[in-house]
Short mmCIF file of C-alpha atoms in Angstrom, two decimals:
data_model
loop_
_atom_site.label_atom_id
_atom_site.label_comp_id
_atom_site.label_asym_id
_atom_site.label_seq_id
_atom_site.Cartn_x
_atom_site.Cartn_y
_atom_site.Cartn_z
CA MET A 17 179.81 151.95 126.01
CA VAL A 18 177.30 149.24 125.08
CA LEU A 19 175.50 149.50 121.77
CA LYS A 20 172.16 147.80 121.44
CA SER A 21 170.90 146.44 118.21
CA VAL A 22 167.47 147.71 117.27
CA LYS A 23 165.33 145.96 114.70
CA ILE A 24 162.81 147.96 112.78
CA CYS A 25 159.95 146.09 111.23
CA LEU A 26 158.08 147.79 108.45
CA ILE A 27 154.67 146.57 107.49
CA LEU A 28 154.62 147.00 103.75
CA ASP A 29 151.20 145.46 103.27
CA PRO A 30 148.94 146.40 106.19
CA SER A 31 146.02 144.51 104.66
CA CYS A 32 143.60 142.54 106.72
CA VAL A 33 145.03 139.08 107.20
CA CYS A 34 142.14 137.20 108.81
CA GLN A 35 141.23 134.12 106.76
CA THR A 36 137.83 133.41 108.31
CA ILE A 37 135.32 135.94 109.65
CA VAL A 38 131.99 135.33 111.38
CA VAL A 39 129.15 137.85 111.23
CA THR A 40 126.58 137.67 114.05
CA LEU A 41 123.49 139.89 114.19
CA LYS A 42 121.08 140.63 117.05
CA ASN A 43 117.90 142.60 117.67
CA GLY A 44 116.92 144.97 114.85
CA ALA A 45 119.94 144.04 112.76
CA LEU A 46 118.31 140.63 112.29
CA ALA A 47 116.35 142.35 109.53
CA GLN A 48 119.47 141.37 107.57
CA SER A 49 119.71 137.85 109.02
CA SER A 50 120.67 136.40 105.63
CA ARG A 51 124.01 138.25 106.01
CA GLN A 52 124.97 136.25 109.14
CA GLY A 53 127.48 133.46 108.84
CA ILE A 54 131.02 132.50 107.96
CA TYR A 55 133.06 134.44 105.39
CA GLN A 56 136.35 133.35 103.79
CA LYS A 57 139.15 135.67 102.68
CA ALA A 58 139.03 136.49 98.97
CA GLU A 59 140.69 138.90 96.54
CA LYS A 60 141.44 142.55 97.17
CA VAL A 61 138.63 144.90 96.19
CA ASN A 62 139.13 148.67 96.09
CA GLY A 63 142.64 148.10 97.47
CA LYS A 64 141.60 146.08 100.55
CA THR A 65 140.90 142.46 101.39
CA SER A 66 137.38 141.16 100.81
CA TRP A 67 135.58 138.08 102.17
CA ILE A 68 132.90 135.89 100.59
CA SER A 69 130.24 134.00 102.52
CA SER A 70 130.44 130.21 102.66
CA ASN A 71 127.20 130.02 100.64
CA ASN A 72 128.64 132.34 97.93
CA ILE A 73 125.72 134.76 98.26
CA ASN A 74 127.15 137.61 100.35
CA ALA A 75 130.45 139.46 100.66
CA ILE A 76 132.29 141.96 102.84
CA TRP A 77 134.37 144.64 101.17
CA TYR A 78 135.79 148.12 101.50
CA ALA A 79 133.88 150.88 99.75
CA ASP A 80 136.25 153.51 98.43
CA ALA A 81 135.76 157.26 98.50
CA TYR A 82 132.91 157.49 96.00
CA GLY A 83 129.19 156.76 96.34
CA SER A 84 126.52 156.78 99.01
CA ILE A 85 128.65 154.61 101.30
CA SER A 86 132.29 155.64 101.14
CA ASP A 87 135.43 154.94 103.11
CA ASP A 88 133.61 152.26 105.10
CA TRP A 89 133.06 148.50 105.13
CA ILE A 90 130.00 146.98 103.46
CA ILE A 91 128.23 143.66 103.84
CA GLY A 92 126.05 143.01 100.85
CA SER A 93 125.29 140.66 98.00
CA LEU A 94 128.18 139.04 96.15
CA SER A 95 126.83 140.51 92.91
CA GLY A 96 127.44 143.99 94.36
CA LEU A 97 131.06 143.27 95.35
CA GLY A 98 133.17 146.39 94.94
CA GLY A 99 130.24 148.77 94.66
CA ASN A 100 128.96 151.32 97.12
CA SER A 101 125.70 149.74 98.17
CA GLY A 102 124.95 147.00 100.63
CA LYS A 103 122.66 146.12 103.50
CA ILE A 104 125.05 146.55 106.45
CA ALA A 105 127.82 149.15 106.61
CA SER A 106 130.26 150.62 109.05
CA THR A 107 129.88 154.28 109.94
CA GLY A 108 132.34 157.11 110.44
CA ASN A 109 134.93 156.33 107.77
CA GLN A 110 136.14 153.09 109.33
CA GLY A 111 137.62 151.66 106.16
CA MET A 112 140.87 153.54 105.84
CA SER A 113 142.34 152.59 109.20
CA SER A 114 140.89 149.20 110.07
CA CYS A 115 139.61 145.82 109.04
CA PRO A 116 135.93 144.98 109.44
CA TYR A 117 136.63 142.82 112.48
CA ASN A 118 138.39 145.78 114.15
CA VAL A 119 135.44 148.15 113.75
CA SER A 120 133.74 148.89 117.05
CA MET A 121 130.42 147.11 117.53
CA ASP A 122 128.74 150.50 117.94
CA ALA A 123 129.92 151.77 114.54
CA TRP A 124 127.55 149.88 112.23
CA LYS A 125 124.25 150.55 110.49
CA TYR A 126 121.82 148.27 108.68
CA SER A 127 119.11 148.69 106.11
CA ASN A 128 115.47 148.12 107.05
CA SER A 129 113.26 150.53 105.08
CA GLY A 130 116.10 153.05 105.38
CA TRP A 131 119.38 153.09 107.29
CA ILE A 132 119.23 152.42 111.05
CA ILE A 133 122.17 152.85 113.41
CA ALA A 134 122.77 149.47 115.02
CA GLY A 135 122.72 149.05 118.78
CA ALA A 136 126.07 148.58 120.51
CA ASN A 137 126.03 144.78 120.22
CA ASP A 138 123.71 144.25 117.27
CA VAL A 139 126.43 143.74 114.65
CA SER A 140 129.43 141.62 115.59
CA ILE A 141 132.23 140.75 113.18
CA GLU A 142 134.99 138.55 114.53
CA CYS A 143 138.11 136.97 113.13
CA LEU A 144 137.93 133.20 113.62
CA SER A 145 141.25 132.15 112.10
CA GLY A 146 144.34 133.35 110.33
CA ASN A 147 144.94 136.59 112.21
CA GLU A 148 148.56 135.87 113.05
#
């Protein structure tokens, strides 16, 4: 009888590990063009990793279960970091099981005189580095 050794790897901190994120907007989502750009990993906010734009004006964070946007990712002003309001947000409770760069490109909305569901490729968030 041959016994095989099995290793079990537990992920104790399933936080988002990407160091650098890029946000690209197209079509109607360009109403929020100031939110485009490079974001660097920052502190945890509401229990999840956040990112701050290279110009220190915008941020990406997880909105917890309270407020008008809840259990989703938000892109908004740095001054609103941790709150439940922003100008771009994921839809369908994406926050609990993913990182913003894992959210489908058809699961975003943006603000332009009210919330508008983004087209399938209008909001793109990609990990540029540090997603080992």
